[in-house]
Short mmCIF file of C-alpha atoms in Angstrom, two decimals:
data_model
loop_
_atom_site.label_atom_id
_atom_site.label_comp_id
_atom_site.label_asym_id
_atom_site.label_seq_id
_atom_site.Cartn_x
_atom_site.Cartn_y
_atom_site.Cartn_z
CA MET H 1 -0.48 0.19 -0.02
CA SER H 2 1.33 3.32 -0.90
CA ASP H 3 1.52 6.12 1.60
CA PRO H 4 -1.05 8.72 1.43
CA VAL H 5 0.00 11.92 0.07
CA VAL H 6 0.87 14.12 3.25
CA PRO H 7 -0.87 17.77 3.72
CA ALA H 8 1.36 20.30 4.47
CA SER H 9 0.20 20.71 8.33
CA LEU H 10 -0.45 17.68 8.99
CA PRO H 11 2.61 15.55 10.69
CA GLU H 12 4.20 13.16 8.97
CA ALA H 13 4.34 10.87 11.91
CA LEU H 14 0.36 11.07 13.09
CA ILE H 15 -0.05 10.10 9.05
CA ARG H 16 2.03 6.95 9.75
CA VAL H 17 0.72 6.05 12.98
CA LEU H 18 -3.24 6.21 11.86
CA THR H 19 -2.22 4.69 8.44
CA ASP H 20 -0.82 1.53 10.29
CA ARG H 21 -4.00 1.35 12.25
CA LEU H 22 -6.80 1.97 9.74
CA GLY H 23 -5.11 1.64 6.48
CA GLU H 24 -7.45 2.02 3.91
CA HIS H 25 -9.93 3.58 6.70
CA PHE H 26 -7.75 6.74 7.02
CA THR H 27 -7.53 8.89 3.83
CA VAL H 28 -6.41 11.88 2.49
CA ASN H 29 -7.90 12.11 -0.76
CA PRO H 30 -8.99 15.81 -1.28
CA VAL H 31 -12.75 14.05 -2.54
CA VAL H 32 -13.23 12.47 0.80
CA ARG H 33 -12.15 15.54 2.61
CA ALA H 34 -14.08 18.17 0.85
CA HIS H 35 -17.16 15.91 1.74
CA HIS H 36 -16.80 15.80 5.15
CA GLY H 37 -16.14 20.05 5.24
CA GLY H 38 -19.92 20.75 5.84
CA GLY H 39 -20.58 22.31 2.59
CA GLY H 40 -24.45 22.81 0.92
CA THR H 41 -25.73 25.55 3.25
CA ARG H 42 -24.35 29.13 3.82
CA HIS H 43 -21.02 28.32 5.61
CA PRO H 44 -17.83 27.77 3.46
CA ASN H 45 -16.86 24.10 3.02
CA ARG H 46 -13.60 23.46 5.17
CA PRO H 47 -12.61 20.33 4.73
CA PRO H 48 -10.15 18.38 7.23
CA GLN H 49 -6.60 17.67 6.22
CA ALA H 50 -7.42 13.74 6.56
CA VAL H 51 -10.57 11.64 7.59
CA ALA H 52 -10.62 8.35 9.58
CA PHE H 53 -13.25 5.61 9.89
CA PRO H 54 -12.63 3.79 12.91
CA ASP H 55 -15.31 0.79 13.42
CA THR H 56 -15.11 0.69 17.51
CA THR H 57 -14.80 2.95 20.48
CA ALA H 58 -11.22 1.56 21.02
CA ALA H 59 -10.32 2.19 17.80
CA VAL H 60 -11.69 6.15 17.97
CA ALA H 61 -9.61 6.51 21.43
CA GLU H 62 -6.32 5.51 19.62
CA VAL H 63 -6.84 8.04 16.91
CA VAL H 64 -8.20 10.87 19.55
CA GLN H 65 -4.80 9.73 21.46
CA ALA H 66 -2.47 10.36 18.23
CA CYS H 67 -4.09 13.40 17.52
CA ALA H 68 -3.54 14.42 21.18
CA ALA H 69 -0.50 13.75 20.91
CA HIS H 70 0.57 15.61 17.87
CA GLY H 71 -1.78 19.07 18.78
CA VAL H 72 -4.27 18.15 16.15
CA ALA H 73 -7.38 19.13 15.66
CA ILE H 74 -10.48 16.33 15.92
CA VAL H 75 -13.67 17.08 14.07
CA PRO H 76 -16.37 14.27 15.26
CA TYR H 77 -18.83 13.47 11.87
CA GLY H 78 -22.10 11.41 11.81
CA ALA H 79 -24.33 11.89 8.96
CA GLY H 80 -22.84 15.82 7.96
CA THR H 81 -26.73 16.76 8.16
CA SER H 82 -26.22 19.48 11.16
CA LEU H 83 -27.10 23.22 9.77
CA GLU H 84 -25.07 25.68 11.39
CA GLY H 85 -21.47 24.40 10.47
CA HIS H 86 -21.05 21.59 12.79
CA VAL H 87 -18.89 19.77 11.27
CA ALA H 88 -16.32 22.36 9.20
CA ALA H 89 -12.87 21.41 10.31
CA MET H 90 -11.76 24.93 10.91
CA SER H 91 -8.30 24.35 12.12
CA GLY H 92 -7.90 21.58 9.99
CA GLY H 93 -6.86 18.07 11.35
CA VAL H 94 -8.63 14.73 11.84
CA THR H 95 -12.41 14.78 10.91
CA ILE H 96 -13.55 11.00 12.47
CA ASP H 97 -16.33 9.47 10.48
CA LEU H 98 -18.58 7.37 12.47
CA SER H 99 -20.64 5.80 9.98
CA ARG H 100 -18.72 2.31 10.35
CA MET H 101 -20.03 2.35 13.68
CA ASN H 102 -23.10 1.26 12.93
CA ARG H 103 -24.10 -1.50 14.99
CA VAL H 104 -27.39 -2.15 17.38
CA LEU H 105 -25.19 -3.62 20.23
CA ARG H 106 -28.61 -4.15 22.49
CA VAL H 107 -32.16 -4.12 22.50
CA GLY H 108 -34.09 -4.58 26.30
CA VAL H 109 -37.39 -5.19 25.21
CA ASP H 110 -38.77 -5.41 28.68
CA ASP H 111 -36.77 -2.43 29.39
CA PHE H 112 -38.06 -0.15 26.92
CA ASP H 113 -34.24 0.81 26.07
CA CYS H 114 -31.60 0.02 23.87
CA THR H 115 -27.65 0.75 23.20
CA VAL H 116 -26.29 1.27 19.53
CA GLU H 117 -23.12 2.30 18.37
CA ALA H 118 -23.05 6.55 17.69
CA GLY H 119 -22.92 6.19 13.45
CA VAL H 120 -26.22 4.02 13.74
CA THR H 121 -29.46 6.17 12.32
CA ARG H 122 -32.76 6.08 13.36
CA SER H 123 -34.25 4.81 10.48
CA ALA H 124 -31.89 1.69 11.13
CA LEU H 125 -32.94 1.16 14.35
CA ASN H 126 -36.41 1.69 13.91
CA ALA H 127 -35.70 -0.99 11.11
CA HIS H 128 -34.14 -3.30 13.40
CA LEU H 129 -36.77 -2.66 15.97
CA ARG H 130 -39.85 -3.71 13.88
CA ASP H 131 -40.43 -7.10 15.36
CA THR H 132 -40.72 -5.71 18.77
CA GLY H 133 -43.19 -3.44 19.52
CA LEU H 134 -41.45 -0.51 20.21
CA PHE H 135 -39.94 2.10 17.95
CA PHE H 136 -37.69 5.34 18.59
CA PRO H 137 -39.68 8.51 18.00
CA VAL H 138 -36.97 11.61 17.88
CA ASP H 139 -37.24 12.47 14.59
CA PRO H 140 -35.77 15.65 13.13
CA GLY H 141 -36.55 15.34 9.40
CA ALA H 142 -33.57 14.14 8.03
CA ASP H 143 -31.92 10.30 8.46
CA ALA H 144 -29.42 12.00 10.79
CA THR H 145 -26.84 9.29 13.14
CA LEU H 146 -27.93 8.89 16.74
CA GLY H 147 -24.69 10.04 17.94
CA GLY H 148 -25.08 13.10 16.10
CA MET H 149 -28.80 13.51 17.16
CA ALA H 150 -27.38 13.33 20.81
CA ALA H 151 -24.12 15.52 20.49
CA THR H 152 -26.41 18.50 18.71
CA ARG H 153 -29.18 17.89 21.26
CA ALA H 154 -31.72 16.79 17.97
CA SER H 155 -35.70 17.20 18.60
CA GLY H 156 -38.05 17.20 15.57
CA THR H 157 -41.68 16.42 14.77
CA THR H 158 -42.37 13.94 17.36
CA THR H 159 -41.17 16.33 20.34
CA VAL H 160 -45.08 17.86 21.29
CA ARG H 161 -45.16 14.09 22.62
CA TYR H 162 -42.10 11.87 22.98
CA GLY H 163 -39.89 14.61 24.07
CA GLY H 164 -36.46 15.43 21.95
CA MET H 165 -32.62 13.74 22.65
CA ARG H 166 -32.40 15.73 26.14
CA GLU H 167 -35.34 13.12 27.26
CA ASN H 168 -34.31 10.02 25.37
CA VAL H 169 -30.77 9.81 26.03
CA MET H 170 -30.43 7.49 29.14
CA ALA H 171 -26.40 6.77 28.88
CA LEU H 172 -23.31 7.59 26.55
CA THR H 173 -20.35 6.14 26.04
CA VAL H 174 -17.46 9.05 25.57
CA VAL H 175 -13.81 9.40 24.27
CA THR H 176 -12.63 12.26 25.92
CA ALA H 177 -9.50 14.84 24.86
CA ALA H 178 -7.33 12.79 26.24
CA GLY H 179 -8.21 9.41 24.40
CA GLU H 180 -9.83 8.12 27.86
CA VAL H 181 -13.13 6.20 27.17
CA ILE H 182 -15.77 6.81 29.88
CA ARG H 183 -19.51 5.68 30.07
CA THR H 184 -21.60 8.71 31.71
CA ALA H 185 -24.48 6.83 33.55
CA ARG H 186 -25.97 3.16 33.90
CA ARG H 187 -29.49 1.96 32.45
CA ALA H 188 -31.47 2.79 35.23
CA ARG H 189 -34.20 4.97 34.65
CA LYS H 190 -33.14 7.52 37.67
CA SER H 191 -30.19 8.18 39.56
CA SER H 192 -28.54 10.79 42.11
CA ALA H 193 -25.43 9.74 41.54
CA GLY H 194 -22.87 12.67 41.25
CA TYR H 195 -23.08 14.65 38.46
CA ASP H 196 -25.42 14.44 35.09
CA LEU H 197 -22.92 13.44 32.91
CA THR H 198 -24.68 12.31 30.07
CA HIS H 199 -26.95 15.92 29.68
CA LEU H 200 -23.51 17.62 29.52
CA PHE H 201 -22.37 15.85 26.78
CA VAL H 202 -25.74 15.73 24.77
CA GLY H 203 -25.81 19.09 22.77
CA SER H 204 -22.05 19.60 23.17
CA GLU H 205 -21.58 19.68 19.44
CA GLY H 206 -18.62 17.84 19.54
CA THR H 207 -16.43 20.04 21.59
CA LEU H 208 -16.09 18.01 24.52
CA GLY H 209 -15.87 14.63 23.50
CA VAL H 210 -16.19 11.62 20.80
CA ILE H 211 -19.88 9.85 21.30
CA THR H 212 -19.22 6.58 20.45
CA GLU H 213 -22.20 4.91 21.76
CA VAL H 214 -25.64 6.20 22.59
CA THR H 215 -28.46 4.09 25.04
CA LEU H 216 -32.00 5.44 23.87
CA ARG H 217 -35.28 5.03 25.64
CA LEU H 218 -37.77 3.27 23.76
CA HIS H 219 -41.64 3.56 23.07
CA PRO H 220 -44.39 1.22 22.70
CA VAL H 221 -45.62 1.18 18.81
CA PRO H 222 -49.22 3.17 18.75
CA GLU H 223 -51.87 0.16 17.94
CA THR H 224 -53.54 3.32 15.63
CA MET H 225 -51.69 6.03 14.22
CA ALA H 226 -54.03 8.86 12.29
CA ALA H 227 -52.50 11.76 10.46
CA ALA H 228 -54.28 15.13 8.80
CA VAL H 229 -53.81 18.20 7.33
CA CYS H 230 -56.04 20.97 7.56
CA ALA H 231 -55.60 24.58 5.95
CA PHE H 232 -56.41 27.48 8.19
CA PRO H 233 -57.43 31.44 7.36
CA SER H 234 -54.02 32.69 8.89
CA ALA H 235 -50.81 31.62 11.51
CA GLU H 236 -52.55 32.51 14.11
CA ALA H 237 -55.77 30.66 13.75
CA ALA H 238 -53.39 27.54 12.91
CA VAL H 239 -51.39 28.06 16.17
CA ARG H 240 -54.58 29.21 18.38
CA THR H 241 -55.67 25.73 17.29
CA VAL H 242 -52.99 23.94 18.93
CA ILE H 243 -52.81 26.28 22.06
CA GLU H 244 -55.98 25.32 22.92
CA ALA H 245 -55.99 21.39 21.78
CA LEU H 246 -52.95 21.53 24.36
CA GLN H 247 -54.89 23.05 27.24
CA SER H 248 -57.73 20.74 26.43
CA GLY H 249 -55.73 17.90 27.38
CA LEU H 250 -54.87 16.85 23.50
CA VAL H 251 -51.29 15.60 23.14
CA PRO H 252 -50.62 15.18 19.20
CA ALA H 253 -47.74 13.33 18.29
CA ARG H 254 -47.06 15.92 15.96
CA ALA H 255 -48.03 18.98 15.25
CA GLU H 256 -46.27 20.91 12.28
CA TYR H 257 -46.92 24.48 10.83
CA LEU H 258 -46.01 25.60 7.06
CA ASP H 259 -46.93 28.42 5.52
CA PRO H 260 -48.49 29.51 2.07
CA VAL H 261 -45.26 29.72 0.50
CA GLN H 262 -44.14 26.62 1.75
CA MET H 263 -47.23 24.53 0.85
CA GLY H 264 -47.23 26.00 -2.70
CA ALA H 265 -43.18 24.67 -2.87
CA VAL H 266 -44.39 20.84 -1.79
CA ASN H 267 -47.05 21.07 -4.38
CA ARG H 268 -44.93 22.11 -7.20
CA ALA H 269 -42.55 20.17 -6.09
CA PHE H 270 -44.23 16.93 -5.44
CA GLY H 271 -47.67 17.14 -7.56
CA LEU H 272 -49.67 17.41 -4.72
CA ASP H 273 -53.07 19.52 -4.67
CA TYR H 274 -52.84 21.02 -0.89
CA ALA H 275 -54.29 24.12 0.09
CA VAL H 276 -52.03 26.94 -0.57
CA ALA H 277 -52.67 28.18 2.59
CA ASP H 278 -51.19 28.27 6.30
CA SER H 279 -51.80 24.53 7.25
CA LEU H 280 -51.25 22.00 9.94
CA PHE H 281 -50.14 18.82 9.61
CA LEU H 282 -50.73 16.31 12.46
CA GLU H 283 -50.48 13.01 13.80
CA PHE H 284 -52.20 11.16 16.62
CA HIS H 285 -51.11 7.95 18.78
CA GLY H 286 -52.92 5.22 20.72
CA GLY H 287 -56.07 3.11 21.11
CA PRO H 288 -58.48 3.17 18.08
CA ASP H 289 -61.12 4.53 20.37
CA GLU H 290 -58.05 7.49 22.09
CA VAL H 291 -57.41 8.28 18.41
CA GLY H 292 -60.98 9.10 17.03
CA VAL H 293 -61.91 11.03 20.19
CA GLN H 294 -58.47 13.16 19.82
CA ALA H 295 -59.00 13.22 16.27
CA ARG H 296 -63.03 14.07 16.95
CA MET H 297 -61.87 16.88 19.31
CA PHE H 298 -59.02 18.29 17.38
CA GLY H 299 -61.39 18.61 14.44
CA GLU H 300 -64.01 20.45 16.49
CA LEU H 301 -61.25 23.15 17.75
CA ALA H 302 -60.46 23.66 14.22
CA GLU H 303 -63.59 23.83 12.91
CA ALA H 304 -63.99 26.31 15.31
CA ASN H 305 -60.98 28.56 14.52
CA GLY H 306 -62.13 28.54 10.83
CA GLY H 307 -59.85 25.48 9.71
CA SER H 308 -61.06 23.70 6.63
CA GLY H 309 -60.11 20.61 4.21
CA PHE H 310 -59.44 18.01 6.38
CA GLN H 311 -57.31 15.26 4.93
CA TRP H 312 -57.48 11.64 6.95
CA ALA H 313 -54.66 8.96 6.86
CA VAL H 314 -54.51 5.99 8.93
CA GLU H 315 -52.82 3.45 7.16
CA PRO H 316 -48.88 3.55 6.53
CA GLU H 317 -48.49 4.37 3.09
CA ALA H 318 -51.46 6.67 3.01
CA ARG H 319 -49.33 8.33 6.74
CA ASP H 320 -46.20 8.40 4.55
CA ARG H 321 -47.84 10.34 1.60
CA LEU H 322 -48.97 12.53 3.71
CA TRP H 323 -46.10 13.41 5.64
CA LYS H 324 -43.55 13.72 2.71
CA ALA H 325 -44.84 17.18 2.17
CA ARG H 326 -43.32 18.10 5.44
CA HIS H 327 -40.17 15.90 5.49
CA GLN H 328 -39.05 17.07 2.17
CA ALA H 329 -40.32 21.16 2.86
CA GLY H 330 -36.40 21.68 2.70
CA PHE H 331 -36.12 20.03 -0.94
CA ALA H 332 -39.29 21.51 -1.87
CA ALA H 333 -38.52 25.03 -0.52
CA LEU H 334 -35.21 24.68 -2.98
CA SER H 335 -37.33 24.74 -6.16
CA LEU H 336 -38.83 28.06 -5.18
CA ARG H 337 -35.01 29.69 -6.72
CA PRO H 338 -33.05 27.29 -8.50
CA GLY H 339 -29.16 27.35 -8.10
CA ALA H 340 -29.93 29.30 -4.86
CA ILE H 341 -27.90 28.44 -1.12
CA PRO H 342 -30.45 27.90 1.78
CA TRP H 343 -29.90 29.93 4.80
CA SER H 344 -32.02 27.73 7.49
CA THR H 345 -32.64 29.18 10.84
CA ASP H 346 -34.67 28.46 13.82
CA VAL H 347 -35.82 30.14 17.24
CA CYS H 348 -38.35 29.00 19.78
CA VAL H 349 -40.37 30.69 22.20
CA PRO H 350 -42.96 29.77 24.76
CA ILE H 351 -46.21 28.68 22.81
CA SER H 352 -48.16 31.55 24.11
CA ARG H 353 -45.76 33.95 22.13
CA LEU H 354 -45.89 31.98 18.96
CA ALA H 355 -48.18 33.40 16.45
CA GLN H 356 -47.01 36.55 17.59
CA CYS H 357 -43.57 35.82 16.21
CA VAL H 358 -44.72 34.19 13.55
CA MET H 359 -46.80 36.84 11.99
CA GLU H 360 -44.22 39.69 12.97
CA THR H 361 -41.35 37.42 10.96
CA ARG H 362 -43.59 36.48 7.92
CA ALA H 363 -44.21 40.46 7.52
CA ASP H 364 -40.39 40.97 8.14
CA LEU H 365 -39.53 38.03 5.45
CA ASP H 366 -42.06 39.36 3.31
CA GLY H 367 -40.10 42.46 2.37
CA ALA H 368 -36.72 40.90 2.23
CA PRO H 369 -35.09 40.64 -1.28
CA PHE H 370 -34.77 36.89 -1.81
CA PRO H 371 -37.64 34.83 -1.09
CA GLY H 372 -38.09 32.16 2.12
CA THR H 373 -40.70 30.12 3.43
CA MET H 374 -41.48 29.08 7.12
CA LEU H 375 -42.38 25.99 8.97
CA GLY H 376 -42.27 24.72 12.30
CA HIS H 377 -42.79 22.32 15.52
CA VAL H 378 -45.92 24.62 16.61
CA GLY H 379 -46.76 21.62 19.42
CA ASP H 380 -43.43 22.73 21.26
CA GLY H 381 -43.08 26.99 20.38
CA ASN H 382 -40.28 25.87 17.86
CA PHE H 383 -40.34 27.32 14.12
CA HIS H 384 -38.24 27.46 10.99
CA CYS H 385 -36.95 29.85 8.11
CA ILE H 386 -35.36 28.69 5.25
CA LEU H 387 -34.02 31.75 3.18
CA LEU H 388 -33.23 31.06 -0.43
CA LEU H 389 -29.95 33.14 -1.74
CA ASN H 390 -27.67 34.10 -4.26
CA PRO H 391 -24.57 33.63 -2.60
CA ASP H 392 -22.66 36.10 -5.07
CA ASP H 393 -24.83 38.72 -4.13
CA PRO H 394 -22.99 40.16 -0.81
CA ALA H 395 -25.85 42.45 -0.58
CA GLU H 396 -28.53 39.76 -0.48
CA MET H 397 -26.13 37.63 2.20
CA ALA H 398 -25.66 40.99 4.30
CA ALA H 399 -29.50 41.18 3.87
CA ALA H 400 -29.79 37.84 5.28
CA ALA H 401 -27.86 38.05 8.36
CA GLY H 402 -29.88 41.21 9.44
CA PHE H 403 -33.29 39.06 8.88
CA ASP H 404 -31.53 36.42 11.07
CA ALA H 405 -30.29 38.82 13.77
CA ARG H 406 -34.13 40.23 14.15
CA LEU H 407 -35.40 37.25 14.13
CA VAL H 408 -33.13 35.77 16.84
CA ARG H 409 -33.64 39.33 18.51
CA ARG H 410 -37.30 38.49 18.33
CA ALA H 411 -37.04 35.75 19.64
CA LEU H 412 -35.43 36.37 22.95
CA ALA H 413 -37.79 39.73 23.67
CA MET H 414 -39.84 36.43 24.13
CA ASP H 415 -37.91 35.13 26.68
CA GLY H 416 -37.23 32.52 23.81
CA THR H 417 -33.77 31.01 22.68
CA CYS H 418 -31.89 31.91 19.42
CA THR H 419 -31.92 27.98 18.46
CA GLY H 420 -34.52 25.62 18.95
CA GLU H 421 -32.72 22.35 17.59
CA HIS H 422 -30.31 23.65 14.89
CA GLY H 423 -27.27 24.29 17.78
CA ILE H 424 -25.23 26.74 17.86
CA GLY H 425 -22.02 25.37 15.87
CA LEU H 426 -20.53 28.70 13.88
CA GLY H 427 -23.72 30.29 13.04
CA LYS H 428 -24.85 31.21 16.29
CA GLN H 429 -22.30 32.14 18.47
CA ALA H 430 -23.04 35.86 18.88
CA ALA H 431 -26.90 35.08 19.60
CA LEU H 432 -25.34 32.58 22.47
CA VAL H 433 -23.75 35.61 23.91
CA HIS H 434 -26.86 37.57 23.97
CA GLU H 435 -29.05 34.87 25.09
CA MET H 436 -26.91 33.35 28.46
CA GLY H 437 -24.80 36.65 28.99
CA ASP H 438 -22.04 35.61 31.47
CA ALA H 439 -23.15 32.09 31.63
CA VAL H 440 -20.81 31.52 28.65
CA GLY H 441 -18.02 32.12 30.39
CA LEU H 442 -19.11 29.01 32.67
CA MET H 443 -19.43 27.11 29.30
CA ARG H 444 -16.36 28.18 28.24
CA ALA H 445 -14.47 27.02 31.77
CA ILE H 446 -16.01 23.64 30.96
CA LYS H 447 -14.91 23.23 27.93
CA HIS H 448 -11.13 24.46 29.16
CA ALA H 449 -11.34 21.46 31.92
CA LEU H 450 -12.52 18.93 29.47
CA ASP H 451 -10.02 19.92 26.33
CA PRO H 452 -7.41 22.04 27.71
CA GLU H 453 -5.56 22.28 24.46
CA GLY H 454 -8.74 22.85 22.57
CA LEU H 455 -8.34 20.07 19.69
CA LEU H 456 -12.25 19.26 19.75
CA ASN H 457 -14.25 20.62 17.39
CA PRO H 458 -12.35 23.80 17.74
CA GLY H 459 -14.05 26.87 16.36
CA LYS H 460 -17.55 25.94 17.53
CA ILE H 461 -20.01 27.71 19.77
CA PHE H 462 -17.94 30.36 21.31
CA VAL H 463 -17.10 33.63 19.71
CA ALA H 464 -12.98 33.38 19.42
CA GLY H 465 -11.24 35.36 22.18
#
């Protein structure tokens, strides 16, 4: 096997060590490196100098130890679906791609839990669970890896009923910056033993350690699932219907909002004929009688708020067709402006302020010099804007930055957060300071304590300095 080309800033000794350890699963191929640079969004593609593909926790630890010995940066990588530049190699170094760690290690049917390697995707896990009567509910839309979902504290369409990764991760196996392997908790459903290390690493975006195994809560597959789409005369009416449903004790499994621009996009992209209006996509889980009662009650609330055109789906194929419009919304939005790059941003506010935040944001977006859509998880106050931009037009990019800053200020003024699920990464570092103030200093101290050399995913979360 011939020696790989040595990048200028990567030590030859490190190249030899990692090539000896991983063979063909370590590469400096420029095409592979470019694939791992986080391109495809508004953030620039920043490739690493090399990519390692370990297949065990022990192998990950060896890669980390070797990089640490040479002072080389390390960037953990799952499926690369994050939107705020999380996997861009800002200091070069070695990206650790965990896709070969794709084994389901254990399923505890009686305990409603499982342990998987970090590279297992959510769809692969649910396929593995198909005959157990259990499923894993967290659905961020993209078929992300479970390690990446833990690292970014992902949530998504089912959060209103089942919670996100914060609620469903029970324990982690993590390789620290020093190359030590730790387990953050055991499988007991609760514990008062020491610091909650599990939730320190959940949402740490690869800056505190490399997650290699995840123990997850599982849930029984509902006996009945019913999905629906309904049009409303305004965003306020749609959001008010969801709030009234929650106040009435109804907890839909999914409650998703799409604005008229987004609905028009999905119609054109997928040959559908939904009303081009503020719309809700809903799903109810439970026994047949329970789902029937929930659907009837929600229908009455929707009708009272001007909702119309209900389309119901119970069979799996019909539900999948209905949800395609929501899950593929990002791709549909791109069809509005071929050749554009998406600037996808999100905020989350208390649900009582959601309608106001959505309406003010829609008015702001209507005045922008670029097209954009809005969609969100209205059951938990989280919504997204997809801005479609010409990356070669500096004025347009500046206008998008201004829109994003106003959106964040609007959410924070309502006691919300600058990001409900996209994370900080590169894109919302200044917003984190505005939101958390002096608490960011404590975060920096934790980062320094666990990674004193700053080798783990450098340049993320914190404003430089």
